[in-house]
Coordinates of C-alpha atoms and ligand atoms in Angstrom, one line a residue:
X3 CA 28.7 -4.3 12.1
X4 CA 25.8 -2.0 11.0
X5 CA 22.6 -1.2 12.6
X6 CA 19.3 -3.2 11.0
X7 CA 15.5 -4.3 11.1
X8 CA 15.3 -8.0 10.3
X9 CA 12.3 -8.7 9.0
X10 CA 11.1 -12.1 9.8
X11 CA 8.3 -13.3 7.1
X12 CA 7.5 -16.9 9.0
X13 CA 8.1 -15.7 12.3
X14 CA 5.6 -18.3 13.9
X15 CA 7.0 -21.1 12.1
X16 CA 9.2 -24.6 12.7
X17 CA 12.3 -22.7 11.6
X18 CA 12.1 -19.8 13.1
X19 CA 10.9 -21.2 16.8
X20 CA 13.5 -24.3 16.5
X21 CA 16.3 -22.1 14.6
X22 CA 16.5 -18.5 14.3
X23 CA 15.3 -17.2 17.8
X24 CA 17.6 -19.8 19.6
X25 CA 20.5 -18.7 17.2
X26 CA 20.0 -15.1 17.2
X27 CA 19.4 -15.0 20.9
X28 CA 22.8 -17.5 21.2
X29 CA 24.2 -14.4 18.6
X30 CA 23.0 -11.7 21.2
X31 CA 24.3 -13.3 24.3
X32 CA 27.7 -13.6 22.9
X33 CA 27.7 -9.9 22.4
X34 CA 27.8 -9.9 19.0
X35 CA 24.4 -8.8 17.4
X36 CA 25.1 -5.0 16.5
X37 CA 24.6 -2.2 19.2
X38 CA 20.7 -1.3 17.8
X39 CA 18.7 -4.3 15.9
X40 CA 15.0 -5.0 15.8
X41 CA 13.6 -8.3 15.1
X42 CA 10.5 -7.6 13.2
X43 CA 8.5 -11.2 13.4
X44 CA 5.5 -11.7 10.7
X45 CA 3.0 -14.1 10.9
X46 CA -0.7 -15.1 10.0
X47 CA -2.0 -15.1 13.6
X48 CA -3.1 -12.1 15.5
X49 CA -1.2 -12.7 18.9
X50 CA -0.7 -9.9 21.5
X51 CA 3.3 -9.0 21.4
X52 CA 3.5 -9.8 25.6
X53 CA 1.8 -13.3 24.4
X54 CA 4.5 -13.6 21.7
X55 CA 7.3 -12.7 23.4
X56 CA 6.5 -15.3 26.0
X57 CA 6.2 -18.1 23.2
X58 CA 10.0 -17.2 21.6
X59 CA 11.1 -17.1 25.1
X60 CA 9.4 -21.2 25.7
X61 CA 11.1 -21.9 22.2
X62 CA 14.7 -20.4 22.7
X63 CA 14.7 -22.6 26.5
X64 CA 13.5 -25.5 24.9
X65 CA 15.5 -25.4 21.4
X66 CA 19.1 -23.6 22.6
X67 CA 21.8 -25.1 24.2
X68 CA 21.1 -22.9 27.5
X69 CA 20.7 -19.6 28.5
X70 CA 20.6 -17.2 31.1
X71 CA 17.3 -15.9 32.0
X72 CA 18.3 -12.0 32.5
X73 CA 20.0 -12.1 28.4
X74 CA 17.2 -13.8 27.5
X75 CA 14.3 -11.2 28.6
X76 CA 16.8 -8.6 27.6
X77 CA 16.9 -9.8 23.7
X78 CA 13.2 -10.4 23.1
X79 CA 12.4 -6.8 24.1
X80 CA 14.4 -6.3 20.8
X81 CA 11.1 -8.5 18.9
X82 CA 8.4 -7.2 17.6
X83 CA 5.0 -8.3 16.4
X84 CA 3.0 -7.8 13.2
X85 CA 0.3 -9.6 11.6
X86 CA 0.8 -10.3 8.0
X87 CA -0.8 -12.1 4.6
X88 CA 1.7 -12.7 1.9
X89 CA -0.4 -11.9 -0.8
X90 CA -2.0 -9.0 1.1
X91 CA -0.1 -6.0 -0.6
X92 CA -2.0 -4.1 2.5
X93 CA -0.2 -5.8 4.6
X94 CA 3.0 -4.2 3.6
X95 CA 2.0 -1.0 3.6
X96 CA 1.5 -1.3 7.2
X97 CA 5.1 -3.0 7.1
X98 CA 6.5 -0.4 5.9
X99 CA 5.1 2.2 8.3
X100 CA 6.1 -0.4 10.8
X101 CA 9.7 -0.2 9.7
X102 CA 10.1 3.0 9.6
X103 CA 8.4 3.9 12.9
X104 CA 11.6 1.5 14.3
X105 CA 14.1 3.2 12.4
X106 CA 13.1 6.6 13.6
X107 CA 12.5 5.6 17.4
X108 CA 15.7 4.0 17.6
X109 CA 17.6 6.2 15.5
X110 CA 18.9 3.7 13.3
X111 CA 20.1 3.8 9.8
X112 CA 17.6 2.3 6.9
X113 CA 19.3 -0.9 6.6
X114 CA 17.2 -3.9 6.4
X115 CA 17.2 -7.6 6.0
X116 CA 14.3 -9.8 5.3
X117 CA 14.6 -13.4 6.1
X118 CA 12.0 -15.6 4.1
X119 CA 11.7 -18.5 6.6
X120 CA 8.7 -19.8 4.6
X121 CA 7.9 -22.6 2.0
X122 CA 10.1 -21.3 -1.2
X123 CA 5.9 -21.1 -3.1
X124 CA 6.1 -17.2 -1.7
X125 CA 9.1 -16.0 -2.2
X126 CA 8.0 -14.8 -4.9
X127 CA 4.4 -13.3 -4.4
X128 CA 7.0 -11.3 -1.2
X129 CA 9.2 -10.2 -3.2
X130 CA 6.7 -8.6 -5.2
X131 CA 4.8 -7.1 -2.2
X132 CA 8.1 -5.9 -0.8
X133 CA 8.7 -3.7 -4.4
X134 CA 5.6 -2.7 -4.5
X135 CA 4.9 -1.4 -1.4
X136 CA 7.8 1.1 -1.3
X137 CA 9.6 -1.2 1.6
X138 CA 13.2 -1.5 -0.3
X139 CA 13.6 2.3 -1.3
X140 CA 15.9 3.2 1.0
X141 CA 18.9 5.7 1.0
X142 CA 22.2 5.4 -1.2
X143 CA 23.9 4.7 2.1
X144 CA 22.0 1.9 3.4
X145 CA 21.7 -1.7 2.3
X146 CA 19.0 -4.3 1.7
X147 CA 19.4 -7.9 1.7
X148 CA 17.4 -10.8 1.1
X149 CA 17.9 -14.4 3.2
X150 CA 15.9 -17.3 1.6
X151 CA 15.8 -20.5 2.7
X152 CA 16.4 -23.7 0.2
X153 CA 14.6 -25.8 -1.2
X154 CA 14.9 -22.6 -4.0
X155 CA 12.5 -24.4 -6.1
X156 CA 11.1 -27.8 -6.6
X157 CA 12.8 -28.1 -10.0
X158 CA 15.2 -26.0 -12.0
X159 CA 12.3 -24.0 -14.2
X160 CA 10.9 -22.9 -11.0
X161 CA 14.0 -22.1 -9.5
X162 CA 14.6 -20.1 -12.3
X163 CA 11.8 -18.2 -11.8
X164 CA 12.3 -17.5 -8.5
X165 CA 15.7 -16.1 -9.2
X166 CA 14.2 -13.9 -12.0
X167 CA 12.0 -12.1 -9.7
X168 CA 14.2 -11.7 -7.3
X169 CA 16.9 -10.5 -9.4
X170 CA 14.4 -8.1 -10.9
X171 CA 14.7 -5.9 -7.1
X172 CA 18.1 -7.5 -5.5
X173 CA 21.0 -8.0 -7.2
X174 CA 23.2 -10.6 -6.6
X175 CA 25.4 -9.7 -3.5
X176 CA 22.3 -8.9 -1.8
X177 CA 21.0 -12.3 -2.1
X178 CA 21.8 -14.8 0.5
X179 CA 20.7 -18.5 -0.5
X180 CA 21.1 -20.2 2.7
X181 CA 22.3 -24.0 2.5
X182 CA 22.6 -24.7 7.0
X183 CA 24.9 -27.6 6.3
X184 CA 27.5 -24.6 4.8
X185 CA 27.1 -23.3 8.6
X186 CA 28.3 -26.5 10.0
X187 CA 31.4 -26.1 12.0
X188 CA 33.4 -29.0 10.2
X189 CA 31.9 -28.0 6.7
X190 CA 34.4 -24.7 7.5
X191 CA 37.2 -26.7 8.4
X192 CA 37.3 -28.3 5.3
X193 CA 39.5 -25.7 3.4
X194 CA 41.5 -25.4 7.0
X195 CA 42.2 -29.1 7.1
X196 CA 43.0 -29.1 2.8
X197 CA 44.8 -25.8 2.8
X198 CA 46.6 -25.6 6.2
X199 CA 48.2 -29.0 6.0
X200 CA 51.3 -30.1 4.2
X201 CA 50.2 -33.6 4.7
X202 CA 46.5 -33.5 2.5
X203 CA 46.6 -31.2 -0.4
X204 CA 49.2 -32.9 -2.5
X205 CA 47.0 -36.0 -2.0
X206 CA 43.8 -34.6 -3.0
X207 CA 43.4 -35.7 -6.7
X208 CA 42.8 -39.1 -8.1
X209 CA 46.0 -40.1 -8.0
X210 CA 46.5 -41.0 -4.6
X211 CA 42.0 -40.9 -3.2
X212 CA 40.5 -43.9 -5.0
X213 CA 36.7 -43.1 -3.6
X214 CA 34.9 -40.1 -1.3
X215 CA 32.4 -41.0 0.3
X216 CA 29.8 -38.4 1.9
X217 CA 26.7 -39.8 4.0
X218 CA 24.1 -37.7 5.7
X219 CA 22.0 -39.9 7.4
X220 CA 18.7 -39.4 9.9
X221 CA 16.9 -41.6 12.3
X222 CA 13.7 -39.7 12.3
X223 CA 10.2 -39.9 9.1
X224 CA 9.3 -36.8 7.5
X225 CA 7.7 -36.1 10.5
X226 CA 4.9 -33.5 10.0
X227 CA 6.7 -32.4 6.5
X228 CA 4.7 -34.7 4.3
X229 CA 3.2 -32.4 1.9
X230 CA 6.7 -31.1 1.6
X231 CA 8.2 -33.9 1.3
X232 CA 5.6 -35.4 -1.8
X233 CA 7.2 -33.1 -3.8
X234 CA 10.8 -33.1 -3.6
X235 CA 12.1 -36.6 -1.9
X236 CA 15.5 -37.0 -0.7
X237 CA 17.0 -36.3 -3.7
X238 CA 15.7 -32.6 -4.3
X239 CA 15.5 -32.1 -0.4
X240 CA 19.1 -33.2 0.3
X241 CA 21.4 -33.9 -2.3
X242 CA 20.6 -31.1 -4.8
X243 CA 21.8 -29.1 -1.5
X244 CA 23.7 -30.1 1.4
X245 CA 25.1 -32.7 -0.1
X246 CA 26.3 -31.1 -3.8
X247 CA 27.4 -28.0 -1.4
X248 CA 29.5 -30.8 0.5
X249 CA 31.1 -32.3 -2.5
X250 CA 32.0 -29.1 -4.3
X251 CA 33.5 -27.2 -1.2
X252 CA 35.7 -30.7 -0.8
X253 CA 36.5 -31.2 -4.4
X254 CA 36.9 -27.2 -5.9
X255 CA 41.1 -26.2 -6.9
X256 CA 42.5 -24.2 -4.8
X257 CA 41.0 -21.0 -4.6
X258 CA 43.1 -17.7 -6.1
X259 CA 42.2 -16.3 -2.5
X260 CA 40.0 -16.6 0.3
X261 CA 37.7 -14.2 -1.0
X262 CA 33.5 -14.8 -1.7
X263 CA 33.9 -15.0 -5.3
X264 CA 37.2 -17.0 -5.3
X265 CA 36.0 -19.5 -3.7
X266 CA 32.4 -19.7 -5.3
X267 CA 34.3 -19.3 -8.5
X268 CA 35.7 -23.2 -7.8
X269 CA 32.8 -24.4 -6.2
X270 CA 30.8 -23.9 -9.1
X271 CA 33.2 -25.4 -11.8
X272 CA 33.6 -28.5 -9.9
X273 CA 28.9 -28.5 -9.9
X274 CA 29.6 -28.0 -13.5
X275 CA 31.9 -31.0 -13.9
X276 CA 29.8 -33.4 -12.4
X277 CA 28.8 -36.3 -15.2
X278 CA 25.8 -35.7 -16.3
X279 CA 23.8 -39.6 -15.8
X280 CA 23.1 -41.6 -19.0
X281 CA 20.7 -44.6 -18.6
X282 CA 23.2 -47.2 -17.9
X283 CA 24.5 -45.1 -14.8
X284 CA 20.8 -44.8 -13.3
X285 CA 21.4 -49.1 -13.1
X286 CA 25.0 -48.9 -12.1
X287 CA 25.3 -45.8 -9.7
X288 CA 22.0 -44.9 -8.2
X289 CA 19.8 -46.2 -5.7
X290 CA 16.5 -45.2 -4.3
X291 CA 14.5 -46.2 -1.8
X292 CA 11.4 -45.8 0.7
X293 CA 11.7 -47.0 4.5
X294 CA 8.7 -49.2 5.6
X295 CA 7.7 -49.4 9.0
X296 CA 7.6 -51.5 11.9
X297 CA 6.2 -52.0 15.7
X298 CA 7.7 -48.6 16.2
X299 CA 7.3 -46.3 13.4
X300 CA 5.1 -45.7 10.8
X301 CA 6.0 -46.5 6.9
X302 CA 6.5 -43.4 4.5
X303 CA 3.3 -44.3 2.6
X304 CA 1.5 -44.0 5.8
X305 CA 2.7 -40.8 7.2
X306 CA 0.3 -37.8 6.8
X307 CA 0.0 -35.7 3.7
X308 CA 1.8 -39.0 1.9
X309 CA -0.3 -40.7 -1.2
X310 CA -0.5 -44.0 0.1
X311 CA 0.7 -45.1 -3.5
X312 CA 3.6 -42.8 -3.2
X313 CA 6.8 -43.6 -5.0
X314 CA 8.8 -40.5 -3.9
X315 CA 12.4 -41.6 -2.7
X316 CA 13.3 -41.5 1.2
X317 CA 16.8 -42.8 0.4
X318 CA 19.4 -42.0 -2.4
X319 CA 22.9 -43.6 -2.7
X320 CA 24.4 -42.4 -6.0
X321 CA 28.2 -42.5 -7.4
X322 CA 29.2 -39.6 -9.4
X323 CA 32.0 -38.6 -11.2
X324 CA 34.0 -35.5 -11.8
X325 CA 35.1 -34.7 -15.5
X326 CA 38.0 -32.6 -14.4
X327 CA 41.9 -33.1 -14.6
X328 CA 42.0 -33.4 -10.6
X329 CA 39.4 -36.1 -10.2
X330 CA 39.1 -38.3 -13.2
X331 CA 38.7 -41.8 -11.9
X332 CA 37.9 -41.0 -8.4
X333 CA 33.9 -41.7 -7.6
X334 CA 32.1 -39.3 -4.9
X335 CA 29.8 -41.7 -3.6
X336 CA 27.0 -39.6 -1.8
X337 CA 24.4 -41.0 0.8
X338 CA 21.3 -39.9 2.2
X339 CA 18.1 -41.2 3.8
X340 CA 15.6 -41.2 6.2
X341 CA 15.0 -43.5 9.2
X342 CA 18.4 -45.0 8.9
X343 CA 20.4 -46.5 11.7
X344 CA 22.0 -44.0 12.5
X345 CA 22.3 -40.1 12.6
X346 CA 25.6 -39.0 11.3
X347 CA 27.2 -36.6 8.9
X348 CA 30.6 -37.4 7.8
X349 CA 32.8 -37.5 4.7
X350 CA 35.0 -40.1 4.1
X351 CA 37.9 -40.5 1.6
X352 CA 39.5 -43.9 1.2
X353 CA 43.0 -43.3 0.0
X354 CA 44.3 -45.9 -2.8
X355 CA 46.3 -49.1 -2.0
X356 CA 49.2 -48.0 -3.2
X357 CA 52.0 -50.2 -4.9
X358 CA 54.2 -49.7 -2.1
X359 CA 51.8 -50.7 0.3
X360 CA 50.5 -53.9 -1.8
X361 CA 54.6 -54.7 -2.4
X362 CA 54.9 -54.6 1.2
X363 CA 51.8 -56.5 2.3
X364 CA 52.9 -59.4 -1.1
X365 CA 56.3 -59.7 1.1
X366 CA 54.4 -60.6 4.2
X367 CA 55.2 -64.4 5.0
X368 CA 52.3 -64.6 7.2
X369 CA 49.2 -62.8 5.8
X370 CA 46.2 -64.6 7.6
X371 CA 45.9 -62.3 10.3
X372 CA 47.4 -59.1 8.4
X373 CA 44.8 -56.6 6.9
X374 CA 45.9 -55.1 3.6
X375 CA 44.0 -51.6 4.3
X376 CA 43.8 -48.5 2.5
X377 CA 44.1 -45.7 4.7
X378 CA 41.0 -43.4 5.6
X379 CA 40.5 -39.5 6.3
X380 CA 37.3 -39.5 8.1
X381 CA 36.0 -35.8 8.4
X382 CA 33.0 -35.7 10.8
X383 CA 30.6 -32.9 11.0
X384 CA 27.7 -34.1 13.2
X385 CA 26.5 -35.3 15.9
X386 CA 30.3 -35.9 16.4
X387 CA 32.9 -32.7 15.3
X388 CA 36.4 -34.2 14.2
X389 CA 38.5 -35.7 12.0
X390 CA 40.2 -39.0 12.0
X391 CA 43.3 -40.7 10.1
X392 CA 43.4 -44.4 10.0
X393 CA 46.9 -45.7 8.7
X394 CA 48.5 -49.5 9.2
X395 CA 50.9 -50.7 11.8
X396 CA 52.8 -53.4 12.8
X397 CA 51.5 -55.3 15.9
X398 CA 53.9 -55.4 18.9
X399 CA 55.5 -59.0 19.3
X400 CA 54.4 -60.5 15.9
X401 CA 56.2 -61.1 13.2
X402 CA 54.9 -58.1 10.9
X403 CA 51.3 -58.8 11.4
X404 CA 49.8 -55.4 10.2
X405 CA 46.6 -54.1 11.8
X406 CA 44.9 -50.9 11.3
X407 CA 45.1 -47.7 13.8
X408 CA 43.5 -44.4 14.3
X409 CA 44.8 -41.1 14.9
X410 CA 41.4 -39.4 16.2
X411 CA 40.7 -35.5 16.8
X412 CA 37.8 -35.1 18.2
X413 CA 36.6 -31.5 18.4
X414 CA 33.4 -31.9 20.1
X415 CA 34.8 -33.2 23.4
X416 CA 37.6 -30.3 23.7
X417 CA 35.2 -27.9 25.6
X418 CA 37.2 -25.3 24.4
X419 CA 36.3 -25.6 20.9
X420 CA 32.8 -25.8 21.2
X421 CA 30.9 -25.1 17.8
X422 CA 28.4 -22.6 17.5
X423 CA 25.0 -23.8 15.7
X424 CA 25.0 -23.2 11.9
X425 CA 22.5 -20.6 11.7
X426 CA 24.3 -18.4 14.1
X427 CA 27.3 -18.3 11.7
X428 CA 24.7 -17.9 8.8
X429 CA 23.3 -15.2 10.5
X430 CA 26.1 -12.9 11.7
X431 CA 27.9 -13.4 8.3
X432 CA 24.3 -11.9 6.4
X433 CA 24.2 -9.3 9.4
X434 CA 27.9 -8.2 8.3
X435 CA 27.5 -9.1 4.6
X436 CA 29.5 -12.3 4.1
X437 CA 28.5 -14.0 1.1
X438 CA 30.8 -16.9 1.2
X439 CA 28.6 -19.8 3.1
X440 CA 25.8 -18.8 0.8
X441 CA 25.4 -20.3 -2.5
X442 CA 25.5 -17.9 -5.6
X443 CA 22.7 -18.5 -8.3
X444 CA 25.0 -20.7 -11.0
X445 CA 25.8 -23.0 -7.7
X446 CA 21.9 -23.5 -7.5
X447 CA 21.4 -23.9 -11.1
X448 CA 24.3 -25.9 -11.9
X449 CA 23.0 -28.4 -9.0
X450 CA 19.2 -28.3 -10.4
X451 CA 20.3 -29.1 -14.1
X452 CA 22.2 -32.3 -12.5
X453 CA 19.4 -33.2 -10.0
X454 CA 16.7 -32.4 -12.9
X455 CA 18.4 -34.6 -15.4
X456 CA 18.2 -37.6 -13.6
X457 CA 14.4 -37.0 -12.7
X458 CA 13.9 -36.9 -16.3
X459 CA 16.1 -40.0 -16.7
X460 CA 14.7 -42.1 -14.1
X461 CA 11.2 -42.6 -15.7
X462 CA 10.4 -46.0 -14.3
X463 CA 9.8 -44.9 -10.6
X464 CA 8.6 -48.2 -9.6
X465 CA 11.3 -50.4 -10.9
X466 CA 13.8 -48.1 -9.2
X467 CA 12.5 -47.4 -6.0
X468 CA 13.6 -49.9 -3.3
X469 CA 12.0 -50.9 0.1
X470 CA 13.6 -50.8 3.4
X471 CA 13.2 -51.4 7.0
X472 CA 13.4 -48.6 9.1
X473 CA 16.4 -48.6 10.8
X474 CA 18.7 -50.2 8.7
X475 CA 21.0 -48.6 5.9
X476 CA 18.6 -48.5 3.5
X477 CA 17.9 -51.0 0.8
X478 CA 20.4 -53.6 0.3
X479 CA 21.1 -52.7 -3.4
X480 CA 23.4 -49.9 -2.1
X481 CA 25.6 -52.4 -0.6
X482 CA 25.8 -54.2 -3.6
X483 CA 26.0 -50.9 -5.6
X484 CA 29.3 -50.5 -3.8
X485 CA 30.3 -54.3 -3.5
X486 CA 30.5 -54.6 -7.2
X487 CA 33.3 -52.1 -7.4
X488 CA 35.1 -53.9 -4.4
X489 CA 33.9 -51.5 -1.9
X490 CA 31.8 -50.8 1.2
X491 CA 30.2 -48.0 2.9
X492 CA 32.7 -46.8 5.6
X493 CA 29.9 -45.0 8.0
X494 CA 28.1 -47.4 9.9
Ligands
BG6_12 C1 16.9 -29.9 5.9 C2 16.0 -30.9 5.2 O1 17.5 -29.1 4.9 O2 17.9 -30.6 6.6 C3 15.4 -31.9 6.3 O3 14.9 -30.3 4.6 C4 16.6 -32.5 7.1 O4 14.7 -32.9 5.6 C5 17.5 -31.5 7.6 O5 16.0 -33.3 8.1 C6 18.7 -32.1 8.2 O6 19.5 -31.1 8.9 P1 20.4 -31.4 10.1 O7 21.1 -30.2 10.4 O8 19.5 -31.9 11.2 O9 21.3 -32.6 9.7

């Protein structure tokens, strides 16, 4: 792994404090930052660099899952200080010197990689600053890369935009669109689990998976995001994202190899596939909604920064399908919302009843107490790792009563496979140039021209958007959403 400065524009922010220190420090204690990095961290405030260091310190005790005080004053000697205005082109100037003081003191080569950990409105007024200030002429030899956080954009024009100007000074393979759910440990097992197994892949088609269900629910508001949050919902914030990433990584063909393109390559033809919404599937297969309060907890319209008229969605259950040979027929039901019951992250793919399991269960004499179950792959990527396999049985001592069993693999309570956070796989795989849990632009795009069809669709915001009590599951029309197909929600 080479040498590098990483530049760190919103080094005093949420992300970086709750994220990047505590996964880069994680990253350094396992020995596996390379042998000379600096940690250049920008921010707005002038703060004195002993002052600084002592914050990242409070923040990496508070946000990582321990540490060792001796590693930890070791790594934040590698963090340095500056004080910086995006749209001070100044500012860069000094940035530049700054860089290149580091790279001569430490003897390091000019690589560099600048991690935008701020609201997606400057990438690119930074971008700009960066060109225009000298900062990414560097030698033949050395390499420049660019980490930005999503939401890239609040629509697809904008997101367009932001990929022109970026293009304009990176190209491609030096742009790493960072989607954290792609860090996930069981988001990587996915391909493991498909591709490893005898068992799965020759199921994986509509053929033998009638529905897929992916939910990615929270417990907490919108906390201090409001502003934010006004402006892209759940939709934009989580399913034109994670939860799109989810669904293409589970549903591409099998990749022609294991390589960053391959895979991307079917990622982005199953984003592409997905069925554009028509006004009678904005009634059938979507929901929205918007929690309310209680004793507790306040309701969305009264959080801060929220219009107290606000109609933007905290909840989306939508059923999408796939116009591709593998999944015609099969629905990818895809949940997401805030203050829900519970939080959980899972996937969950309910194979079909087949005939041979319906023959057998019609032969049954006695079929009061037997179930008549279709079996379940459960893949569960937080706050529980694992994956489980329900399949039916016969009861001991009955006379072929069948019930319903689980084969259960959980990889969170096997201390020996304990999963590192997201963002310190997303970090070491920019650090070493791995593009493959980063989302290429016609991933983005493809997932903005879905997401931004439906806003245009769904005109009548306040017909569509359902109340619901904090938590709960959301509002009770996606139950029925699901009930009028004969189905249910499988994570509870
Ligand atoms: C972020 C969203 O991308 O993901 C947040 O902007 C959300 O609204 C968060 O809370 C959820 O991430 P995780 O890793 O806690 O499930």
């Amino acid at each position: 792994m080479k040498d590098c400065v990483i530049v760190l524009f919103g080094g005093t922010g949420n992300l970086a404090y709750k994220k990047l220190y505590p996964a880069l420090y994680k990253l350094y204690e396992r020995n596996l930052m390379p042998n000379k990095f600096v940690i250049l961290s920008l921010g707005r405030r002038n703060i004195e660099l002993v002052e600084f260091k002592n914050i990242v310190k409070l923040k990496i005790k508070q946000f990582s899952n321990g540490y060792n005080e001796k590693v930890l004053n070791g790594f934040v000697d590698f963090i340095k200080y500056q004080i910086l205005n995006f749209d001070k082109i100044n500012d860069y100037v000094i940035l530049k010197g700054r860089i290149d003081d580091c790279v001569c003191s430490e003897k390091m080569p000019q690589n560099r990689i600048f991690y935008l950990a701020t609201a997606p409105g400057y990438f690119e007024i930074i971008t700009n600053n960066l060109e225009l200030s000298g900062i990414l002429d560097i030698k033949k030899d050395a390499y420049k890369r660019i980490v930005i956080e999503k939401p890239f954009g609040k629509d697809l024009a904008e997101a367009k935009s932001i990929n022109k100007t970026l293009r304009k000074v990176f190209s491609e393979n030096e742009i790493y669109r960072t989607d954290h759910y792609l860090g996930k440990a069981m988001i990587q097992n996915i391909m493991v689990l498909r591709f490893s197994n005898a068992l799965f892949e020759p199921l994986w088609n509509s053929e033998c998976i009638d529905n897929v269900q992916i939910t990615v629910s929270e417990t907490i508001g919108v906390e201090e995001r409001g502003g934010y949050y006004e402006t892209s919902g759940a939709f934009r914030d989580m399913i034109q994202s994670h939860l799109i990433q989810i669904l293409a990584l589970f549903a591409m063909d099998v990749p022609n190899s294991l390589e960053t393109e391959d895979i991307r390559n079917e990622k982005v033809k199953v984003i592409k596939a997905m069925k554009f919404f028509t006004n009678k599937d904005i009634v059938d297969n979507l929901v929205l909604g918007q929690y309310e309060g209680n004793s507790d907890v306040k309701s969305y319209v009264d959080e801060s920064k929220v219009n107290p008229n606000s109609l933007t969605e905290t909840f989306v259950a939508i059923g999408i399908d796939i116009n591709n040979k593998r999944w015609k027929g099969t629905k990818f039901y895809l949940r997401t919302g805030k203050r829900l019951k519970k939080k959980i992250a899972e996937i969950v793919v309910e194979f079909k009843n087949t005939t041979v399991n319906k023959f057998y269960y019609d032969l049954l004499k006695n079929k009061d107490n037997a179930v008549n179950s279709a079996n379940l792959l459960r893949i569960k990527i937080q706050p529980e790792e694992g994956i489980s396999l329900s399949f039916n049985v016969k009861k001991p001592s009955t006379d072929n009563i069948i019930v319903q069993k689980e084969m259960d693999y959980c990889q969170s309570c096997d201390i020996d496979m304990k999963s590192p956070e997201a963002y310190e796989k997303l970090i070491i795989d920019a650090i070493s140039g791995d593009q493959s849990l980063y989302a290429r632009w016609d991933e983005v795009e493809a997932a903005w021209s879905f997401v931004d069809k439906i806003s245009k669709t769904c005109l009548d915001r306040s017909r569509l958007l359902k109340k619901y009590k904090s938590s709960t599951w959301g509002p009770k029309e996606a139950e029925l959403m699901m009930k009028k197909n004969d189905l249910k929600w499988w994570s509870k």
